[in-house]
């Protein structure tokens, strides 16, 4: 691969051409990435021209350039947000020191683990979604999922850049391992639970973007506060792309809700399965599932790991620098939901070990804003139904509530009640079969599947019926 002009092949603002060692590491990794992309990326569309956004620089003009591209030829770039002059470590034991440009030796292992855990989610979601192209509800949606997929690929590049640039041989080994694990694989699964779940249909995909990818947003936002400056700058740029993934999820569900409401009014019935729609209770059950598995991603309510990451200055709180406290948190407390016998109570716990729960609170508040906007659509149709977030203790596999059965409204229930009711609360085999039956591809420009409304507008100012993917 010698002689490749990396500054054009891999758009970057990290002066790749000046760093021979790093360039060689990436030269070695790139063909393996492409092999992984071809094996595990979107199935059946690699040769099709797709209207995609590519970042070629971080400024307002360069980060969103649109054109047709075949996905394997996508220019996965490496971008860090512009440096902040004089930036410091803003929290923890090193607060007030200059931000680190190199990995602090004593935190090397911890930092590497944080980066690998984040990095692992990026290819995992591409793997989870690889079959969905074949059942797309429209060309517009097909283009959007591919945009999300190539950007998750770019996020993998972003993390591999950090590993290769700052962690020597260990970093290169981790970079390879990121291409070797597989979502859902029994022997070499992805690191986090939700990234080993299947994304078998588009309702699940939109829920995944809304709930699971939003966990990613909150993890990135706390890593963007890191005292390790290259990680901070990398994550800050990733967040600009993440906003699009949040949009795909929220708008996707909103359009499904809108279509449900239209069908309910048109046919004067709640029973939409005769009419090719997705009824609101089914949407609620999918919401309950995806919300609960995503809440698990934040980890245990009480966590010494989270405390250590903070004290070490590696991972901050959401919007750390906007907070006005001491940024040390040694004396502070934080209210945490806990189990007390048969009741769920809130207790003040030391703030440092409660950081996972605090981030989960920020996340839940953000999710709730989206749900409010969905309910607005239902209300405007004059329909008496409200989507709700399940209680944080519902259907949890990690943390204080993993041992108990809890209803979506937050009551601890017996196993007998759970057995009798969980079909009302989580997607049933029936639901999954029905949703699967709806997954018929719609690929004529401007046409949409029966279960989803068209978007209000197209991509980058183009018409909704633009040929976003050239299938011909
Ligand atoms: Fe990502
Ligand atoms: Fe994402």
Tab-separated table of C-alpha atoms and ligand atoms in Angstrom:
chain	number	residue	atom	x	y	z
A	1	UNK	CA	0.000	0.000	0.000
A	2	UNK	CA	3.053	2.292	-0.163
A	3	UNK	CA	2.724	5.497	-2.122
A	4	UNK	CA	-0.886	6.147	-1.240
A	5	UNK	CA	-1.605	9.771	-0.584
A	6	UNK	CA	-3.172	9.390	2.793
A	7	UNK	CA	-4.107	13.010	3.169
A	8	UNK	CA	-6.525	12.575	0.271
A	9	UNK	CA	-7.474	8.924	0.730
A	10	UNK	CA	-8.033	9.374	4.444
A	11	UNK	CA	-9.188	12.941	4.939
A	12	UNK	CA	-7.674	14.014	8.233
A	13	UNK	CA	-6.657	16.942	10.347
A	14	UNK	CA	-4.036	15.064	12.362
A	15	UNK	CA	-1.141	15.604	9.921
A	16	UNK	CA	-1.002	11.936	9.053
A	17	UNK	CA	1.663	12.566	6.415
A	18	UNK	CA	4.054	13.798	9.100
A	19	UNK	CA	3.836	10.709	11.254
A	20	UNK	CA	5.390	7.750	9.452
A	21	UNK	CA	4.923	5.296	12.298
A	22	UNK	CA	1.239	6.041	12.629
A	23	UNK	CA	0.789	6.064	8.887
A	24	UNK	CA	2.325	2.590	8.661
A	25	UNK	CA	0.065	1.284	11.425
A	26	UNK	CA	-2.989	2.593	9.608
A	27	UNK	CA	-1.728	1.296	6.253
A	28	UNK	CA	-1.570	-2.096	7.842
A	29	UNK	CA	-5.012	-1.805	9.391
A	30	UNK	CA	-6.930	-0.289	6.506
A	31	UNK	CA	-7.178	-3.418	4.286
A	32	UNK	CA	-8.349	-5.382	7.317
A	33	UNK	CA	-10.994	-2.768	7.982
A	34	UNK	CA	-12.184	-2.979	4.374
A	35	UNK	CA	-12.272	-6.739	4.570
A	36	UNK	CA	-14.394	-6.455	7.705
A	37	UNK	CA	-16.628	-3.839	6.030
A	38	UNK	CA	-17.159	-6.079	2.999
A	39	UNK	CA	-17.874	-9.128	5.182
A	40	UNK	CA	-19.963	-7.466	7.876
A	41	UNK	CA	-21.187	-4.149	6.439
A	42	UNK	CA	-24.532	-3.580	4.670
A	43	UNK	CA	-25.425	-6.749	2.806
A	44	UNK	CA	-26.237	-6.496	-0.892
A	45	UNK	CA	-25.583	-2.794	-1.507
A	46	UNK	CA	-21.832	-2.417	-1.561
A	47	UNK	CA	-21.756	-1.709	-5.296
A	48	UNK	CA	-24.649	0.781	-5.268
A	49	UNK	CA	-24.122	4.509	-5.417
A	50	UNK	CA	-25.540	6.154	-2.313
A	51	UNK	CA	-25.993	9.851	-1.648
A	52	UNK	CA	-23.835	10.233	1.455
A	53	UNK	CA	-22.369	12.895	3.653
A	54	UNK	CA	-18.601	12.734	4.029
A	55	UNK	CA	-16.510	14.791	6.411
A	56	UNK	CA	-13.390	16.154	4.733
A	57	UNK	CA	-12.555	18.699	7.429
A	58	UNK	CA	-14.010	19.875	10.743
A	59	UNK	CA	-15.065	23.382	9.755
A	60	UNK	CA	-18.641	24.296	8.905
A	61	UNK	CA	-18.074	23.836	5.171
A	62	UNK	CA	-16.061	20.648	5.179
A	63	UNK	CA	-17.729	18.372	7.649
A	64	UNK	CA	-20.861	17.750	5.581
A	65	UNK	CA	-20.058	17.224	1.905
A	66	UNK	CA	-22.749	15.339	0.030
A	67	UNK	CA	-22.273	13.205	-3.055
A	68	UNK	CA	-22.920	9.762	-4.493
A	69	UNK	CA	-20.404	7.185	-3.334
A	70	UNK	CA	-20.161	3.398	-3.231
A	71	UNK	CA	-19.806	2.498	0.410
A	72	UNK	CA	-16.482	0.595	0.213
A	73	UNK	CA	-15.079	3.748	-1.414
A	74	UNK	CA	-16.322	5.986	1.374
A	75	UNK	CA	-13.482	8.169	2.625
A	76	UNK	CA	-13.334	7.263	6.278
A	77	UNK	CA	-11.428	10.153	7.784
A	78	UNK	CA	-9.748	10.996	11.067
A	79	UNK	CA	-10.848	14.215	12.670
A	80	UNK	CA	-10.292	15.860	15.988
A	81	UNK	CA	-12.166	18.974	17.026
A	82	UNK	CA	-9.958	22.064	17.032
A	83	UNK	CA	-7.740	22.314	20.128
A	84	UNK	CA	-8.798	24.670	22.898
A	85	UNK	CA	-5.761	26.808	23.767
A	86	UNK	CA	-4.736	26.363	27.397
A	87	UNK	CA	-7.202	23.558	28.043
A	88	UNK	CA	-6.863	21.976	31.479
A	89	UNK	CA	-7.956	18.837	33.228
A	90	UNK	CA	-11.279	20.094	34.503
A	91	UNK	CA	-12.160	17.618	37.247
A	92	UNK	CA	-10.774	15.003	39.609
A	93	UNK	CA	-7.394	14.775	41.334
A	94	UNK	CA	-5.530	16.471	38.466
A	95	UNK	CA	-7.923	19.381	38.152
A	96	UNK	CA	-6.119	22.557	37.061
A	97	UNK	CA	-3.162	20.785	35.421
A	98	UNK	CA	-2.663	21.258	31.680
A	99	UNK	CA	-4.695	18.692	29.713
A	100	UNK	CA	-2.590	15.676	28.742
A	101	UNK	CA	-1.405	15.408	25.156
A	102	UNK	CA	0.141	12.015	25.876
A	103	UNK	CA	-1.317	9.131	27.860
A	104	UNK	CA	-0.399	9.439	31.549
A	105	UNK	CA	1.610	6.274	32.237
A	106	UNK	CA	-0.271	5.267	35.384
A	107	UNK	CA	-3.646	5.388	33.581
A	108	UNK	CA	-2.592	3.639	30.422
A	109	UNK	CA	-4.520	0.416	31.016
A	110	UNK	CA	-7.661	2.159	32.233
A	111	UNK	CA	-7.718	4.604	29.371
A	112	UNK	CA	-7.138	1.882	26.819
A	113	UNK	CA	-10.073	-0.079	28.225
A	114	UNK	CA	-12.344	2.965	28.027
A	115	UNK	CA	-11.384	3.593	24.398
A	116	UNK	CA	-11.729	-0.051	23.404
A	117	UNK	CA	-15.148	-0.334	25.052
A	118	UNK	CA	-16.392	2.726	23.183
A	119	UNK	CA	-14.708	1.619	19.951
A	120	UNK	CA	-16.260	-1.832	20.107
A	121	UNK	CA	-19.807	-0.480	19.901
A	122	UNK	CA	-19.145	1.196	16.535
A	123	UNK	CA	-18.551	-1.869	14.334
A	124	UNK	CA	-21.020	-3.828	16.476
A	125	UNK	CA	-23.967	-1.702	15.392
A	126	UNK	CA	-22.964	-2.001	11.732
A	127	UNK	CA	-23.004	-5.784	12.150
A	128	UNK	CA	-26.361	-5.690	13.908
A	129	UNK	CA	-27.913	-3.712	11.067
A	130	UNK	CA	-26.335	-5.381	8.063
A	131	UNK	CA	-29.435	-7.199	6.858
A	132	UNK	CA	-31.815	-4.270	7.068
A	133	UNK	CA	-31.103	-2.762	3.649
A	134	UNK	CA	-33.007	-5.566	2.010
A	135	UNK	CA	-36.246	-4.614	3.763
A	136	UNK	CA	-35.987	-0.823	3.615
A	137	UNK	CA	-39.276	1.118	3.836
A	138	UNK	CA	-37.996	3.661	1.283
A	139	UNK	CA	-34.891	4.839	-0.566
A	140	UNK	CA	-34.754	7.798	1.804
A	141	UNK	CA	-34.539	5.463	4.803
A	142	UNK	CA	-32.094	3.192	2.998
A	143	UNK	CA	-29.784	6.134	2.486
A	144	UNK	CA	-30.129	7.143	6.133
A	145	UNK	CA	-29.197	3.744	7.506
A	146	UNK	CA	-26.153	3.634	5.224
A	147	UNK	CA	-25.169	7.105	6.433
A	148	UNK	CA	-25.365	5.872	10.011
A	149	UNK	CA	-23.379	2.746	9.082
A	150	UNK	CA	-20.500	4.556	7.362
A	151	UNK	CA	-20.300	7.026	10.243
A	152	UNK	CA	-20.146	4.215	12.788
A	153	UNK	CA	-17.318	2.920	10.608
A	154	UNK	CA	-15.676	6.334	10.869
A	155	UNK	CA	-16.105	6.253	14.638
A	156	UNK	CA	-14.206	2.981	14.636
A	157	UNK	CA	-11.442	4.768	12.702
A	158	UNK	CA	-11.529	7.529	15.305
A	159	UNK	CA	-10.923	5.076	18.158
A	160	UNK	CA	-8.337	3.080	16.188
A	161	UNK	CA	-6.479	6.316	15.531
A	162	UNK	CA	-6.230	6.913	19.289
A	163	UNK	CA	-5.107	3.341	19.930
A	164	UNK	CA	-2.488	3.380	17.166
A	165	UNK	CA	-1.242	6.878	17.891
A	166	UNK	CA	-0.982	6.583	21.670
A	167	UNK	CA	-0.833	2.962	22.811
A	168	UNK	CA	1.982	1.415	20.782
A	169	UNK	CA	1.873	-2.292	20.155
A	170	UNK	CA	-0.971	-2.858	22.644
A	171	UNK	CA	-2.997	-0.339	20.710
A	172	UNK	CA	-2.363	-2.082	17.411
A	173	UNK	CA	-3.433	-5.399	18.914
A	174	UNK	CA	-6.623	-3.825	20.216
A	175	UNK	CA	-7.267	-2.328	16.770
A	176	UNK	CA	-7.133	-5.785	15.252
A	177	UNK	CA	-9.328	-7.274	17.963
A	178	UNK	CA	-11.970	-4.645	17.215
A	179	UNK	CA	-12.290	-6.203	13.752
A	180	UNK	CA	-12.371	-9.745	15.083
A	181	UNK	CA	-15.185	-9.677	17.622
A	182	UNK	CA	-18.663	-10.138	16.141
A	183	UNK	CA	-22.051	-8.994	17.390
A	184	UNK	CA	-23.970	-11.934	18.833
A	185	UNK	CA	-21.123	-14.414	18.338
A	186	UNK	CA	-21.017	-17.060	21.083
A	187	UNK	CA	-17.206	-17.303	21.094
A	188	UNK	CA	-16.097	-13.742	20.421
A	189	UNK	CA	-19.038	-11.451	21.177
A	190	UNK	CA	-18.979	-7.675	21.285
A	191	UNK	CA	-18.161	-6.285	24.726
A	192	UNK	CA	-21.524	-4.797	25.770
A	193	UNK	CA	-24.816	-6.690	26.026
A	194	UNK	CA	-27.077	-4.465	23.923
A	195	UNK	CA	-24.597	-4.686	21.067
A	196	UNK	CA	-25.080	-8.427	20.882
A	197	UNK	CA	-28.867	-8.182	20.513
A	198	UNK	CA	-30.366	-8.625	17.073
A	199	UNK	CA	-31.735	-5.662	15.115
A	200	UNK	CA	-34.087	-7.763	13.013
A	201	UNK	CA	-36.466	-5.121	11.656
A	202	UNK	CA	-36.786	-1.388	11.058
A	203	UNK	CA	-38.915	-0.674	14.108
A	204	UNK	CA	-36.044	-2.123	16.153
A	205	UNK	CA	-33.549	-0.119	14.118
A	206	UNK	CA	-35.270	3.199	14.802
A	207	UNK	CA	-35.616	2.277	18.489
A	208	UNK	CA	-31.931	1.334	18.531
A	209	UNK	CA	-30.960	4.722	17.078
A	210	UNK	CA	-33.153	6.529	19.561
A	211	UNK	CA	-32.251	4.608	22.722
A	212	UNK	CA	-29.023	2.663	22.245
A	213	UNK	CA	-27.175	5.149	20.081
A	214	UNK	CA	-28.205	7.814	22.575
A	215	UNK	CA	-26.291	5.932	25.237
A	216	UNK	CA	-23.354	6.386	22.853
A	217	UNK	CA	-24.021	10.109	22.744
A	218	UNK	CA	-23.870	10.339	26.540
A	219	UNK	CA	-20.744	8.196	26.802
A	220	UNK	CA	-19.063	10.316	24.128
A	221	UNK	CA	-20.159	13.499	25.862
A	222	UNK	CA	-18.520	12.372	29.124
A	223	UNK	CA	-15.377	11.247	27.306
A	224	UNK	CA	-15.337	14.630	25.539
A	225	UNK	CA	-14.666	16.074	29.011
A	226	UNK	CA	-11.587	13.871	29.416
A	227	UNK	CA	-8.288	15.302	30.610
A	228	UNK	CA	-6.649	13.228	27.859
A	229	UNK	CA	-6.985	15.883	25.186
A	230	UNK	CA	-6.837	13.715	22.025
A	231	UNK	CA	-9.752	11.654	23.368
A	232	UNK	CA	-11.691	14.790	24.203
A	233	UNK	CA	-11.165	16.281	20.767
A	234	UNK	CA	-11.986	13.022	18.989
A	235	UNK	CA	-15.235	12.615	20.896
A	236	UNK	CA	-16.264	16.209	20.363
A	237	UNK	CA	-16.171	15.745	16.613
A	238	UNK	CA	-17.951	12.382	16.814
A	239	UNK	CA	-20.823	14.094	18.618
A	240	UNK	CA	-21.559	16.255	15.578
A	241	UNK	CA	-22.203	13.083	13.573
A	242	UNK	CA	-24.079	11.439	16.422
A	243	UNK	CA	-26.710	14.167	16.182
A	244	UNK	CA	-27.783	12.723	12.837
A	245	UNK	CA	-28.176	9.247	14.350
A	246	UNK	CA	-30.407	10.696	17.084
A	247	UNK	CA	-32.451	12.375	14.364
A	248	UNK	CA	-32.855	9.147	12.390
A	249	UNK	CA	-34.191	7.386	15.490
A	250	UNK	CA	-36.496	10.101	16.745
A	251	UNK	CA	-37.886	11.031	13.330
A	252	UNK	CA	-38.265	7.371	12.338
A	253	UNK	CA	-40.413	6.560	15.369
A	254	UNK	CA	-42.310	9.797	14.940
A	255	UNK	CA	-43.213	8.860	11.368
A	256	UNK	CA	-44.351	5.404	12.482
A	257	UNK	CA	-46.484	6.994	15.202
A	258	UNK	CA	-47.891	9.468	12.707
A	259	UNK	CA	-48.799	6.694	10.294
A	260	UNK	CA	-50.460	4.754	13.111
A	261	UNK	CA	-52.569	7.788	14.008
A	262	UNK	CA	-53.553	8.391	10.388
A	263	UNK	CA	-54.671	4.778	9.983
A	264	UNK	CA	-56.578	4.841	13.280
A	265	UNK	CA	-58.552	7.843	12.145
A	266	UNK	CA	-59.052	6.659	8.594
A	267	UNK	CA	-60.383	3.248	9.630
A	268	UNK	CA	-61.829	4.244	13.005
A	269	UNK	CA	-60.096	1.369	14.749
A	270	UNK	CA	-57.174	0.612	17.080
A	271	UNK	CA	-56.553	-2.626	15.280
A	272	UNK	CA	-54.032	-1.568	12.677
A	273	UNK	CA	-52.729	-4.983	11.763
A	274	UNK	CA	-55.513	-5.376	9.200
A	275	UNK	CA	-54.355	-2.137	7.612
A	276	UNK	CA	-50.609	-2.604	7.504
A	277	UNK	CA	-49.800	-0.190	10.334
A	278	UNK	CA	-47.995	-0.607	13.638
A	279	UNK	CA	-50.395	-0.031	16.519
A	280	UNK	CA	-49.374	2.201	19.409
A	281	UNK	CA	-49.321	-0.576	22.078
A	282	UNK	CA	-46.854	-2.530	19.921
A	283	UNK	CA	-44.698	0.586	19.600
A	284	UNK	CA	-44.863	0.916	23.394
A	285	UNK	CA	-43.642	-2.670	23.907
A	286	UNK	CA	-40.684	-2.137	21.565
A	287	UNK	CA	-39.958	1.124	23.355
A	288	UNK	CA	-39.963	-0.697	26.714
A	289	UNK	CA	-37.508	-3.273	25.447
A	290	UNK	CA	-35.026	-0.928	23.816
A	291	UNK	CA	-35.129	1.577	26.633
A	292	UNK	CA	-34.463	-1.071	29.281
A	293	UNK	CA	-31.534	-2.757	27.513
A	294	UNK	CA	-30.040	0.680	26.843
A	295	UNK	CA	-30.362	1.710	30.505
A	296	UNK	CA	-28.189	-1.298	31.334
A	297	UNK	CA	-25.375	0.159	29.220
A	298	UNK	CA	-24.749	2.824	31.862
A	299	UNK	CA	-23.664	0.130	34.338
A	300	UNK	CA	-24.332	-0.342	38.034
A	301	UNK	CA	-25.893	2.449	40.056
A	302	UNK	CA	-23.014	2.306	42.508
A	303	UNK	CA	-19.701	1.903	40.753
A	304	UNK	CA	-16.157	2.348	41.993
A	305	UNK	CA	-14.955	2.141	38.383
A	306	UNK	CA	-16.996	5.213	37.514
A	307	UNK	CA	-15.562	6.982	40.582
A	308	UNK	CA	-12.016	6.069	39.534
A	309	UNK	CA	-12.479	7.237	35.943
A	310	UNK	CA	-13.594	10.577	37.326
A	311	UNK	CA	-10.952	10.963	40.002
A	312	UNK	CA	-8.274	10.068	37.456
A	313	UNK	CA	-9.586	12.820	35.152
A	314	UNK	CA	-10.365	10.380	32.336
A	315	UNK	CA	-14.172	10.530	32.075
A	316	UNK	CA	-16.240	13.448	33.313
A	317	UNK	CA	-19.909	14.141	33.792
A	318	UNK	CA	-22.252	15.219	31.022
A	319	UNK	CA	-21.532	18.942	30.545
A	320	UNK	CA	-18.893	18.846	33.287
A	321	UNK	CA	-17.523	22.301	32.604
A	322	UNK	CA	-20.978	23.904	32.756
A	323	UNK	CA	-21.436	22.710	36.337
A	324	UNK	CA	-20.586	25.096	39.143
A	325	UNK	CA	-19.545	22.710	41.938
A	326	UNK	CA	-15.975	21.831	42.970
A	327	UNK	CA	-15.496	19.151	40.226
A	328	UNK	CA	-13.936	16.895	42.854
A	329	UNK	CA	-17.138	15.526	44.395
A	330	UNK	CA	-15.372	14.034	47.409
A	331	UNK	CA	-17.908	15.440	49.884
A	332	UNK	CA	-20.949	15.579	47.603
A	333	UNK	CA	-23.895	13.194	47.488
A	334	UNK	CA	-26.318	12.233	44.739
A	335	UNK	CA	-29.821	10.712	44.947
A	336	UNK	CA	-29.838	7.141	43.673
A	337	UNK	CA	-32.787	4.786	43.143
A	338	UNK	CA	-32.297	1.617	45.146
A	339	UNK	CA	-34.045	-1.492	46.252
A	340	UNK	CA	-35.211	-1.591	49.868
A	341	UNK	CA	-36.838	-4.945	50.441
A	342	UNK	CA	-40.036	-4.845	48.393
A	343	UNK	CA	-39.828	-1.145	47.654
A	344	UNK	CA	-37.865	1.124	45.363
A	345	UNK	CA	-36.534	4.122	47.288
A	346	UNK	CA	-34.235	7.039	46.562
A	347	UNK	CA	-31.213	7.495	48.813
A	348	UNK	CA	-28.367	9.965	48.871
A	349	UNK	CA	-25.147	8.170	48.050
A	350	UNK	CA	-21.599	9.488	47.701
A	351	UNK	CA	-21.540	11.387	44.410
A	352	UNK	CA	-18.356	9.805	43.079
A	353	UNK	CA	-19.624	6.236	43.062
A	354	UNK	CA	-23.011	7.435	41.731
A	355	UNK	CA	-21.706	8.850	38.455
A	356	UNK	CA	-23.212	6.100	36.310
A	357	UNK	CA	-26.614	6.864	37.768
A	358	UNK	CA	-26.165	10.572	37.237
A	359	UNK	CA	-25.327	10.009	33.568
A	360	UNK	CA	-28.347	7.694	33.320
A	361	UNK	CA	-30.492	10.533	34.703
A	362	UNK	CA	-29.210	12.920	32.024
A	363	UNK	CA	-29.964	10.267	29.435
A	364	UNK	CA	-33.483	9.566	30.698
A	365	UNK	CA	-34.301	13.280	30.649
A	366	UNK	CA	-33.147	13.457	27.016
A	367	UNK	CA	-35.195	10.379	26.065
A	368	UNK	CA	-38.242	11.891	27.766
A	369	UNK	CA	-38.037	14.981	25.571
A	370	UNK	CA	-38.255	12.782	22.465
A	371	UNK	CA	-41.215	10.843	23.848
A	372	UNK	CA	-42.994	14.145	24.524
A	373	UNK	CA	-42.578	15.088	20.864
A	374	UNK	CA	-44.052	11.720	19.776
A	375	UNK	CA	-46.989	12.252	22.110
A	376	UNK	CA	-47.532	15.653	20.575
A	377	UNK	CA	-48.225	13.897	17.246
A	378	UNK	CA	-50.743	11.566	18.909
A	379	UNK	CA	-52.425	14.474	20.678
A	380	UNK	CA	-52.707	16.469	17.451
A	381	UNK	CA	-54.621	13.562	15.942
A	382	UNK	CA	-57.039	13.745	18.862
A	383	UNK	CA	-56.135	10.234	19.978
A	384	UNK	CA	-56.240	9.338	23.644
A	385	UNK	CA	-52.994	7.438	24.082
A	386	UNK	CA	-49.673	8.301	25.642
A	387	UNK	CA	-46.328	6.650	25.062
A	388	UNK	CA	-44.227	6.514	28.224
A	389	UNK	CA	-40.710	5.587	29.206
A	390	UNK	CA	-40.661	2.470	31.379
A	391	UNK	CA	-39.498	2.867	34.966
A	392	UNK	CA	-35.727	2.604	35.221
A	393	UNK	CA	-36.030	-0.597	37.247
A	394	UNK	CA	-38.081	-2.372	34.572
A	395	UNK	CA	-36.493	-5.364	32.807
A	396	UNK	CA	-32.968	-4.662	33.931
A	397	UNK	CA	-30.116	-7.136	33.713
A	398	UNK	CA	-27.417	-4.968	35.329
A	399	UNK	CA	-27.386	-3.131	38.655
A	400	UNK	CA	-29.619	-3.048	41.728
A	401	UNK	CA	-32.778	-4.103	39.912
A	402	UNK	CA	-31.439	-7.087	38.013
A	403	UNK	CA	-32.693	-9.463	40.705
A	404	UNK	CA	-36.305	-8.305	40.851
A	405	UNK	CA	-39.287	-8.209	38.538
A	406	UNK	CA	-40.608	-4.694	38.049
A	407	UNK	CA	-43.563	-3.466	35.997
A	408	UNK	CA	-43.100	-0.609	33.498
A	409	UNK	CA	-44.776	1.726	36.011
A	410	UNK	CA	-42.260	0.805	38.694
A	411	UNK	CA	-44.036	-1.703	40.954
A	412	UNK	CA	-42.090	-4.700	42.146
A	413	UNK	CA	-44.189	-7.668	41.038
A	414	UNK	CA	-44.157	-11.385	41.782
A	415	UNK	CA	-42.823	-13.886	39.292
A	416	UNK	CA	-46.440	-15.015	38.821
A	417	UNK	CA	-47.580	-11.517	37.906
A	418	UNK	CA	-44.581	-11.094	35.605
A	419	UNK	CA	-45.401	-14.363	33.851
A	420	UNK	CA	-49.017	-13.301	33.434
A	421	UNK	CA	-48.307	-9.764	32.278
A	422	UNK	CA	-44.948	-9.542	30.490
A	423	UNK	CA	-46.659	-10.028	27.124
A	424	UNK	CA	-48.301	-6.667	27.683
A	425	UNK	CA	-44.962	-5.092	28.469
A	426	UNK	CA	-42.391	-6.519	26.057
A	427	UNK	CA	-42.586	-7.486	22.362
A	428	UNK	CA	-44.249	-10.883	21.980
A	429	UNK	CA	-43.516	-13.569	19.396
A	430	UNK	CA	-46.722	-12.419	17.734
A	431	UNK	CA	-45.513	-8.826	17.585
A	432	UNK	CA	-42.182	-9.870	16.133
A	433	UNK	CA	-43.839	-12.041	13.514
A	434	UNK	CA	-46.190	-9.261	12.527
A	435	UNK	CA	-43.416	-6.661	12.310
A	436	UNK	CA	-41.368	-9.118	10.286
A	437	UNK	CA	-44.315	-9.560	7.901
A	438	UNK	CA	-44.254	-5.800	7.238
A	439	UNK	CA	-40.607	-5.844	6.230
A	440	UNK	CA	-41.100	-5.737	2.469
A	441	UNK	CA	-38.700	-3.512	0.563
A	442	UNK	CA	-40.015	-0.299	-0.986
A	443	UNK	CA	-37.433	1.113	-3.380
A	444	UNK	CA	-39.334	3.312	-5.797
A	445	UNK	CA	-38.215	6.936	-5.226
A	446	UNK	CA	-40.790	8.821	-3.161
A	447	UNK	CA	-42.750	5.688	-2.144
A	448	UNK	CA	-43.000	4.555	1.486
A	449	UNK	CA	-44.005	1.334	3.235
A	450	UNK	CA	-47.561	1.174	4.601
A	451	UNK	CA	-46.417	1.481	8.225
A	452	UNK	CA	-44.384	4.686	8.059
A	453	UNK	CA	-45.221	8.250	6.986
A	454	UNK	CA	-42.898	10.111	4.597
A	455	UNK	CA	-40.492	12.589	6.212
A	456	UNK	CA	-41.354	16.274	6.199
A	457	UNK	CA	-38.321	17.007	4.019
A	458	UNK	CA	-35.523	15.222	2.183
A	459	UNK	CA	-31.785	15.114	2.802
A	460	UNK	CA	-29.621	18.212	2.313
A	461	UNK	CA	-32.492	20.256	0.892
A	462	UNK	CA	-33.364	17.657	-1.763
A	463	UNK	CA	-36.843	16.356	-2.515
A	464	UNK	CA	-38.284	13.399	-0.631
A	465	UNK	CA	-38.535	11.494	-3.920
A	466	UNK	CA	-34.872	12.067	-4.841
A	467	UNK	CA	-33.048	8.898	-5.900
A	468	UNK	CA	-31.003	8.589	-2.697
A	469	UNK	CA	-29.631	5.181	-3.652
A	470	UNK	CA	-29.100	4.220	-7.279
A	471	UNK	CA	-30.209	0.628	-7.415
A	472	UNK	CA	-30.477	0.387	-11.186
B	1	LIG	FE1	-20.815	5.955	16.811
B	2	LIG	FE1	-24.129	6.560	16.365
